[in-house]
GROMACS .gro file of C-alpha atoms in nm:
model
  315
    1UNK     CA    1   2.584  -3.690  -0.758
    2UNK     CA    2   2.829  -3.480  -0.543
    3UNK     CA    3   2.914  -3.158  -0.536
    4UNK     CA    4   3.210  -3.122  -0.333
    5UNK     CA    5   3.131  -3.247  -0.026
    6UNK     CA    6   2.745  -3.196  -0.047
    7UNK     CA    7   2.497  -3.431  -0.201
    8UNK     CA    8   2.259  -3.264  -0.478
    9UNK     CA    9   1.909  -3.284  -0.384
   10UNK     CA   10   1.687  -3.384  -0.699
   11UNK     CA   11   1.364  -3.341  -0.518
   12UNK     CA   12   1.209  -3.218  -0.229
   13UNK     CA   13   0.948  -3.317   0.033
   14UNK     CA   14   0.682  -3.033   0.076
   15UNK     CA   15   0.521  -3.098   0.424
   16UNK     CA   16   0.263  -2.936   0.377
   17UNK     CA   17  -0.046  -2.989   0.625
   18UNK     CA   18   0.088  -3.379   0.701
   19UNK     CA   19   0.038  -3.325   1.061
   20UNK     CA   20  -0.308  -3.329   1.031
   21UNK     CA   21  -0.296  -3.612   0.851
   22UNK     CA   22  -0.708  -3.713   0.952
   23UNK     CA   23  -0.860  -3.389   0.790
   24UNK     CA   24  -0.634  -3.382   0.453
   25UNK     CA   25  -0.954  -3.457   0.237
   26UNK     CA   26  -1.173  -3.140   0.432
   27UNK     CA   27  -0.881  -2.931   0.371
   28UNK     CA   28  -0.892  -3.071   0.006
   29UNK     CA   29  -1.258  -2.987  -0.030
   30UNK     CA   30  -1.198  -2.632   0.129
   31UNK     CA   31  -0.948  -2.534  -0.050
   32UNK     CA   32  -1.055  -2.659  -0.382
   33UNK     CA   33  -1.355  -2.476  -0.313
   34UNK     CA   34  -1.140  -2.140  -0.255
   35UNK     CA   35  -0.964  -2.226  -0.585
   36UNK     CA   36  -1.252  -2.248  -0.802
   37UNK     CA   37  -1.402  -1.924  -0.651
   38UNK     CA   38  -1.134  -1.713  -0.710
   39UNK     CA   39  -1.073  -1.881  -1.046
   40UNK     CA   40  -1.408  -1.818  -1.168
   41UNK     CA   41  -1.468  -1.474  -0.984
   42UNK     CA   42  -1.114  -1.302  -1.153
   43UNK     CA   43  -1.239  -1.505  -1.469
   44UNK     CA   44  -1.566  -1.364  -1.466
   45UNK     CA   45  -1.427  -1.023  -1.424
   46UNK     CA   46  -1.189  -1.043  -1.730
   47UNK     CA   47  -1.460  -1.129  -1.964
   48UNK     CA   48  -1.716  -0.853  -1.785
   49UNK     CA   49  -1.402  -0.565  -1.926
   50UNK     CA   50  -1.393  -0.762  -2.253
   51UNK     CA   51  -1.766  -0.773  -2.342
   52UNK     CA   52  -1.865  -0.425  -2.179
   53UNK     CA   53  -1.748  -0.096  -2.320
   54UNK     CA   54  -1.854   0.087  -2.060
   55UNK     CA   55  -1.582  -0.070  -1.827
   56UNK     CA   56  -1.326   0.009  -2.075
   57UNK     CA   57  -1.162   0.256  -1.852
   58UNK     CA   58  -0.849   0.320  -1.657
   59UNK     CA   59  -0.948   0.175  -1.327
   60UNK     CA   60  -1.157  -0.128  -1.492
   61UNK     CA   61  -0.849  -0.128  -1.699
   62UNK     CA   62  -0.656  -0.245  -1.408
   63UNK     CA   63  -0.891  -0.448  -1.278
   64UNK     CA   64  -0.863  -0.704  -1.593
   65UNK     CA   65  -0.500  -0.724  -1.535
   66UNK     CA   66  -0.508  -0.750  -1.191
   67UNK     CA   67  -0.779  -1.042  -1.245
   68UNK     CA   68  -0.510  -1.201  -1.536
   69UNK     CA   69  -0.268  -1.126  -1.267
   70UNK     CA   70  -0.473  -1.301  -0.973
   71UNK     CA   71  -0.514  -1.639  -1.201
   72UNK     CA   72  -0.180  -1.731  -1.296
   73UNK     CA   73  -0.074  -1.643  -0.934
   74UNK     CA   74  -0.301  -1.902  -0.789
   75UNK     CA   75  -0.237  -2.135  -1.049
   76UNK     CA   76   0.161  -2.127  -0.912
   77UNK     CA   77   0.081  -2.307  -0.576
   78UNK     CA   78  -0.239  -2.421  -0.555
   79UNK     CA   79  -0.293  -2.731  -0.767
   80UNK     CA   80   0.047  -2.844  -0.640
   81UNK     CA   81  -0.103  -2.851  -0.266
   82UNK     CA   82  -0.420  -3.021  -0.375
   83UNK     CA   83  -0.255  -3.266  -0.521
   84UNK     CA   84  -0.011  -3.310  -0.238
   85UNK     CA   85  -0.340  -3.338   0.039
   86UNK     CA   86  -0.443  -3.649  -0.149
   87UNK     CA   87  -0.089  -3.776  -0.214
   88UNK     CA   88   0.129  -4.005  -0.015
   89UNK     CA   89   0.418  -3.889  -0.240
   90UNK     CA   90   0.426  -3.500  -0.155
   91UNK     CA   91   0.730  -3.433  -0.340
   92UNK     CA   92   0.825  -3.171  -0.589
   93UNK     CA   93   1.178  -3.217  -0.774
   94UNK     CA   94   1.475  -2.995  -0.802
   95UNK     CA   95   1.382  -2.787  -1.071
   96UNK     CA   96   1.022  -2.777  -1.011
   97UNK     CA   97   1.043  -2.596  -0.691
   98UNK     CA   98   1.288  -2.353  -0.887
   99UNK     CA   99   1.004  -2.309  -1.134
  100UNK     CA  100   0.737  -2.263  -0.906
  101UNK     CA  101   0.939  -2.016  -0.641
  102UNK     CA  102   1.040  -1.803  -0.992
  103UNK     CA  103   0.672  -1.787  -1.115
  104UNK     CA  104   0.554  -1.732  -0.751
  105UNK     CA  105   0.833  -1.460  -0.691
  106UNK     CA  106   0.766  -1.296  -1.017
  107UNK     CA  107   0.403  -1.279  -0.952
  108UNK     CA  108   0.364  -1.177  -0.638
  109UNK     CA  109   0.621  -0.906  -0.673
  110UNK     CA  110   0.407  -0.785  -0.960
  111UNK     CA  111   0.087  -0.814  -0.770
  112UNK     CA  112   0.252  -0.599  -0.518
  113UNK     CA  113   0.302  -0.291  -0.741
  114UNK     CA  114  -0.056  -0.302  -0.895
  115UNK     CA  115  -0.163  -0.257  -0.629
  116UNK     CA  116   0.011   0.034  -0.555
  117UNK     CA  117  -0.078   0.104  -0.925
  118UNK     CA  118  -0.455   0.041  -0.860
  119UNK     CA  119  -0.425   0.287  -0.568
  120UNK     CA  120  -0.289   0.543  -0.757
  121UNK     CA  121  -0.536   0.534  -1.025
  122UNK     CA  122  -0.801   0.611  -0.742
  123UNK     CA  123  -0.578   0.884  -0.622
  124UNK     CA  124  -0.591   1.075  -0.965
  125UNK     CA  125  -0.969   1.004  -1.013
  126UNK     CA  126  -1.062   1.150  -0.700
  127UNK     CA  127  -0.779   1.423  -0.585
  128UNK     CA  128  -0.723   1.537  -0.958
  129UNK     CA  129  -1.052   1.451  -1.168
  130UNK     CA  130  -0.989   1.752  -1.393
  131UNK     CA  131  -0.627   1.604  -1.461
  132UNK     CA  132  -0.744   1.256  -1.483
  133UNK     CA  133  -0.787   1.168  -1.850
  134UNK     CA  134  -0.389   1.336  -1.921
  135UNK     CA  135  -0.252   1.171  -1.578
  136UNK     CA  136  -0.436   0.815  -1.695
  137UNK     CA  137  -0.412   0.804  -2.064
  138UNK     CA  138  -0.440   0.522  -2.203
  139UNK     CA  139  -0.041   0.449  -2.286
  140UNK     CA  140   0.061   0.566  -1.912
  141UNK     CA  141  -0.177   0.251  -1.790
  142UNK     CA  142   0.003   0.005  -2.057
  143UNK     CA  143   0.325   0.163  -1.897
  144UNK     CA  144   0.261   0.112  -1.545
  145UNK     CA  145   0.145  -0.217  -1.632
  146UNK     CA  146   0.420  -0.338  -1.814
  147UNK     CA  147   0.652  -0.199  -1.518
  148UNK     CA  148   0.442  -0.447  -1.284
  149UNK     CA  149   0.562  -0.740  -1.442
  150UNK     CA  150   0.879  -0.651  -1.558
  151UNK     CA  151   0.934  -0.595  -1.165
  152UNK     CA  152   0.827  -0.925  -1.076
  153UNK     CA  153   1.059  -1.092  -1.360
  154UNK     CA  154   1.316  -0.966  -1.244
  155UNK     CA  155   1.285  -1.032  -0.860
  156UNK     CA  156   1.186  -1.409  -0.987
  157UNK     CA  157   1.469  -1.452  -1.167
  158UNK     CA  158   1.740  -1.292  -0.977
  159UNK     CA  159   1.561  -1.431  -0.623
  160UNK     CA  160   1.552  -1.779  -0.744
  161UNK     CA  161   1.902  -1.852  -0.902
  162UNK     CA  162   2.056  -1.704  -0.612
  163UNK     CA  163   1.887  -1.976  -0.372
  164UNK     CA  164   1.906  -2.235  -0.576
  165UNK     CA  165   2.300  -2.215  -0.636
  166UNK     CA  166   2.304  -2.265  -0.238
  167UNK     CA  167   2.392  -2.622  -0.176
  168UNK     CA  168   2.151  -2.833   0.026
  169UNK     CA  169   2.250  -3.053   0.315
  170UNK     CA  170   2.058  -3.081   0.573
  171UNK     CA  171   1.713  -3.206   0.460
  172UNK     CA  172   1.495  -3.223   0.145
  173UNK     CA  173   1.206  -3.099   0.326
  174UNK     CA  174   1.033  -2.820   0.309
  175UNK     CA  175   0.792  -2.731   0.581
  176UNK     CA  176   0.531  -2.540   0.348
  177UNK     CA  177   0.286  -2.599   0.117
  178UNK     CA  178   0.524  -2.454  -0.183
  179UNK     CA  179   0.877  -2.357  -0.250
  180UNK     CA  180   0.919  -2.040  -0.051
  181UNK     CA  181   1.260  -1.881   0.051
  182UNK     CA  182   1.287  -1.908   0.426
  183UNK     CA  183   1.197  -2.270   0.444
  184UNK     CA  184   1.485  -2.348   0.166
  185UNK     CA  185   1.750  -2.112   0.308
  186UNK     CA  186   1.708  -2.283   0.664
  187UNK     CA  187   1.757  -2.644   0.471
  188UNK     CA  188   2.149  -2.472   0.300
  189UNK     CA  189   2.461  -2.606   0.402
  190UNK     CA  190   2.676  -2.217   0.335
  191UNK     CA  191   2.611  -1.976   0.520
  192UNK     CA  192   2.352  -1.765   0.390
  193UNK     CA  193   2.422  -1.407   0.509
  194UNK     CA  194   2.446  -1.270   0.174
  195UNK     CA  195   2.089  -1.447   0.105
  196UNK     CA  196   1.953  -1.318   0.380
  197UNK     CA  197   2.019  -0.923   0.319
  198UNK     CA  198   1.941  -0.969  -0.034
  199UNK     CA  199   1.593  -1.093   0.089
  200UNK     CA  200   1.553  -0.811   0.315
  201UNK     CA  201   1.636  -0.538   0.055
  202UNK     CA  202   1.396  -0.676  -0.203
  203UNK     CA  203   1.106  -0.686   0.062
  204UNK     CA  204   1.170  -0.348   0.171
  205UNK     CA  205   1.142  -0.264  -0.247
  206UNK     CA  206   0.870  -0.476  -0.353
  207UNK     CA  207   0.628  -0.483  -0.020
  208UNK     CA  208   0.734  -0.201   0.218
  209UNK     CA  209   0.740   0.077  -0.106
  210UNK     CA  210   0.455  -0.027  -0.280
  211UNK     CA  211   0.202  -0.065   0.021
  212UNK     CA  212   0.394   0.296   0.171
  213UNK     CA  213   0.240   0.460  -0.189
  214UNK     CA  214  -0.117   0.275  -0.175
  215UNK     CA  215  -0.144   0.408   0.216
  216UNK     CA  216  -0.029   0.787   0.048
  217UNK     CA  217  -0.301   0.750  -0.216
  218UNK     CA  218  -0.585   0.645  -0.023
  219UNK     CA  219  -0.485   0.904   0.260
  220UNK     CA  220  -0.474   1.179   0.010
  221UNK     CA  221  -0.843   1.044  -0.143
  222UNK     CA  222  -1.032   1.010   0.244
  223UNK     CA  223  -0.871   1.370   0.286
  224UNK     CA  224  -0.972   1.512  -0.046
  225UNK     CA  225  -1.330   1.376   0.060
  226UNK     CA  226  -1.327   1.530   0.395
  227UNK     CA  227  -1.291   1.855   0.264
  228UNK     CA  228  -1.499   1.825  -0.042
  229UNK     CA  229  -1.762   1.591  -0.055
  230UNK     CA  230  -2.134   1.542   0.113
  231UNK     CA  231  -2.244   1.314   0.410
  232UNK     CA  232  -2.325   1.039   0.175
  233UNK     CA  233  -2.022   1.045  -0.010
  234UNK     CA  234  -1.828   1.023   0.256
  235UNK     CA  235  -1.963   0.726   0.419
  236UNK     CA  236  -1.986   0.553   0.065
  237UNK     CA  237  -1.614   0.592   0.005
  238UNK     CA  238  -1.513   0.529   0.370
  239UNK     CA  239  -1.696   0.180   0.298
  240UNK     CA  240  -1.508   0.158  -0.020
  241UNK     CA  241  -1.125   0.262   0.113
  242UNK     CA  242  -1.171   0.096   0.413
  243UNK     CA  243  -1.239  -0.282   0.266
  244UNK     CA  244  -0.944  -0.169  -0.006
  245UNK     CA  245  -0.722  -0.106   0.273
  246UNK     CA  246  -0.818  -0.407   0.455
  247UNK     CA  247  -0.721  -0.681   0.183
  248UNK     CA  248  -0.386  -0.422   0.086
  249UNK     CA  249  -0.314  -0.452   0.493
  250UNK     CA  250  -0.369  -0.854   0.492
  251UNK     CA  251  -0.160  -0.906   0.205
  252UNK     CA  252   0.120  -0.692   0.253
  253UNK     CA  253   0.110  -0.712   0.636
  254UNK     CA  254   0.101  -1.096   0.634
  255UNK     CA  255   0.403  -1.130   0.362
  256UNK     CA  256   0.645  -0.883   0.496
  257UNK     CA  257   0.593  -1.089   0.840
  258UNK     CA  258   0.715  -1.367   0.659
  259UNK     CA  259   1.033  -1.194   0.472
  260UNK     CA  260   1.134  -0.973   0.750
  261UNK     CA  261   1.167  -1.235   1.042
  262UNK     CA  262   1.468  -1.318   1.159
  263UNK     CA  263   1.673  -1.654   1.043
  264UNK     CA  264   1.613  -1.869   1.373
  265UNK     CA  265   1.244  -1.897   1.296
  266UNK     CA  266   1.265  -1.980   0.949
  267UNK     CA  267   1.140  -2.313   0.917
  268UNK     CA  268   0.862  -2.330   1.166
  269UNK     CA  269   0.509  -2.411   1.164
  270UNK     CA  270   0.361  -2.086   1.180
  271UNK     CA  271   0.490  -2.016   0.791
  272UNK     CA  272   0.290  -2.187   0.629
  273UNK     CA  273   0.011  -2.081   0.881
  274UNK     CA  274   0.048  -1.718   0.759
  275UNK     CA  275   0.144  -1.788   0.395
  276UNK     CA  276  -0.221  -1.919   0.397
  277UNK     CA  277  -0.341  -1.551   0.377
  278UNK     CA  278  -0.159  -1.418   0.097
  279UNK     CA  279  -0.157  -1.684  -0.104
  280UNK     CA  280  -0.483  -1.862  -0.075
  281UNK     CA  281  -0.737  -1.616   0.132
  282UNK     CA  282  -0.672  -1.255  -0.004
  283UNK     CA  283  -0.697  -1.375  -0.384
  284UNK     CA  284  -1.068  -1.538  -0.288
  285UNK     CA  285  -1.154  -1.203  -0.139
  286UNK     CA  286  -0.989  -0.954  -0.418
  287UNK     CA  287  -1.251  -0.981  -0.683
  288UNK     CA  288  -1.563  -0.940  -0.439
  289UNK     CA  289  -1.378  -0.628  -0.267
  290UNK     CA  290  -1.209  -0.422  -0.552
  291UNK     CA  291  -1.499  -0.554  -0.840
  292UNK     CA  292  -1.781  -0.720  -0.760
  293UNK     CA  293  -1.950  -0.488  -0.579
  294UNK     CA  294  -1.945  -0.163  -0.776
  295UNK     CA  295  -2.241  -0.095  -0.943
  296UNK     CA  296  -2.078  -0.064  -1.280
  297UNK     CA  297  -1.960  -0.409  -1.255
  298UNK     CA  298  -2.319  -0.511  -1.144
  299UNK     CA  299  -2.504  -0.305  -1.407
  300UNK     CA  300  -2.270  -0.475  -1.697
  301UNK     CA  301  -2.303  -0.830  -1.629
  302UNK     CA  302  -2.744  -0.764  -1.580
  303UNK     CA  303  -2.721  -0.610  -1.907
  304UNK     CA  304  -2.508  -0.890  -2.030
  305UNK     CA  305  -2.718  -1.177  -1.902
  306UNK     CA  306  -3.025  -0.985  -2.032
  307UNK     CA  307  -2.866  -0.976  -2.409
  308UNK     CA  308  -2.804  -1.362  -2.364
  309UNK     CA  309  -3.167  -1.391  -2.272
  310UNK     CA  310  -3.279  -1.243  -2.536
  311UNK     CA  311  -3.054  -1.431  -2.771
  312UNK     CA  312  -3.135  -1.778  -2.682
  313UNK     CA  313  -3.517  -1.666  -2.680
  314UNK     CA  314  -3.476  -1.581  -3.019
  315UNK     CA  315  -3.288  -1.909  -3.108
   0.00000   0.00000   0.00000
């Protein structure tokens, strides 16, 4: 079918990791073993807020929705890439890489801003306790929440139609693991200036912004503890900021790297390299560094696995 004097693509060829073609099953068993970790972890965490009211609070609040959040974003790109390791066939057609870049785009961008959402939550807990039920209430979480995704949908949708209206010429493939934007804008035949700022402005709105307000929150919380809280404190939620600030840094750092580099190395090896971290590595680590180890998290699932025990001794 031609359009003009460009052939329509109807599917494309996601490299992938083909160039190691002799350790395609290890990387299988790795990454399937990443996949069901996080799966089960963010799970595990959305059932803890649903069967615990003593979680039912803002922050825990988040925390579910973040976990929600986590699931369907790793559910985007990671079967696909299984599936592709033990394939011969590692294509994906025309629309299915539209669908997948849209749901990716979408969730991502809304995984950006709750963060910055989670980090503000902290920031009101600690710098404004007294003000923290009014600031937090209930329908100002559903808000923010709401604002998260309706963020991503639109970045998904607007992102996605604009680069797949591009005509593609040069290749069908796709030297990633998924349908990402720099990979598909270096396959277009038109030029792709206008693509190319678009891509710049909505990175400097959905990752530069959001991670410049989670850095302001947590600066404002390790100076609020400075001034006003013990020894002990202090080195408890240095531990606790710290490891936040070290998954927001490896998620945001790693995935402006990829949207803010410039056009001649779009394309290249090292892409799908350092996708690897925000898509694959930082979910795995999320629930063990923002949930699973606070002690109210611990204390609800004991006293939940003590209620089953007690149930099945009784059946």
């Amino acid at each position: 079918m031609e359009i003009g004097n460009y052939t329509r693509i109807h599917e494309f060829i996601l490299v992938g990791f083909s160039s190691l073609a002799h350790l395609q099953f290890f990387l299988f068993m790795i990454f399937l073993c990443i996949f069901m970790t996080s799966l089960l972890a963010h799970m595990f965490i959305i059932l803890l807020y649903r069967f615990s009211p003593n979680l039912h609070t803002p922050m825990y609040f988040f925390l579910a929705n973040f976990s929600f959040l986590e699931i369907c974003y790793i559910s985007t790109i990671t079967p696909k890439m299984l599936t592709n390791l033990l394939s011969q066939q590692k294509t994906i057609t025309f629309y299915g890489c539209a669908v997948q870049m849209n749901c990716y785009l979408l969730l991502g961008s809304a995984e950006c801003y709750m963060l910055a959402a989670m980090a503000y939550d902290r920031y009101n807990a600690i710098c404004h306790p007294l003000l923290y039920n009014t600031n937090m209430r209930k329908i100002v979480c559903i808000i923010l929440v709401i604002d998260c995704w309706l963020i991503g949908t639109i970045v998904g949708i607007l992102q996605s139609n604009l680069i797949f209206s591009l005509p593609f010429c040069r290749s069908n493939r796709i030297n990633n693991f998924y349908c990402d934007i720099p990979p598909l804008l270096s396959l277009a035949c038109n030029n792709t200036q206008f693509n190319e700022i678009i891509m710049l402005i909505i990175t400097f709105i959905i990752i530069v912004i959001p991670f410049i307000l989670t850095v302001f929150s947590y600066a404002n919380i390790i100076w609020t503890i400075l001034k006003h809280h013990s020894a002990g404190t202090r080195k408890k939620a240095f531990s606790t900021c710290s490891s936040h600030l070290i998954v927001v840094s490896m998620f945001y750092g790693s995935s402006s790297i990829m949207y803010l580099r410039p056009k001649s190395s779009y394309g290249m090896d090292e892409e799908k390299y350092l996708s690897l971290i925000y898509t694959i590595f930082a979910p795995l680590a999320n629930p063990f560094i923002y949930s699973l180890r606070n002690n109210d998290v611990i204390n609800a699932a004991r006293k939940i696995l003590s209620e089953a025990k007690i149930a099945c001794h009784h059946i």
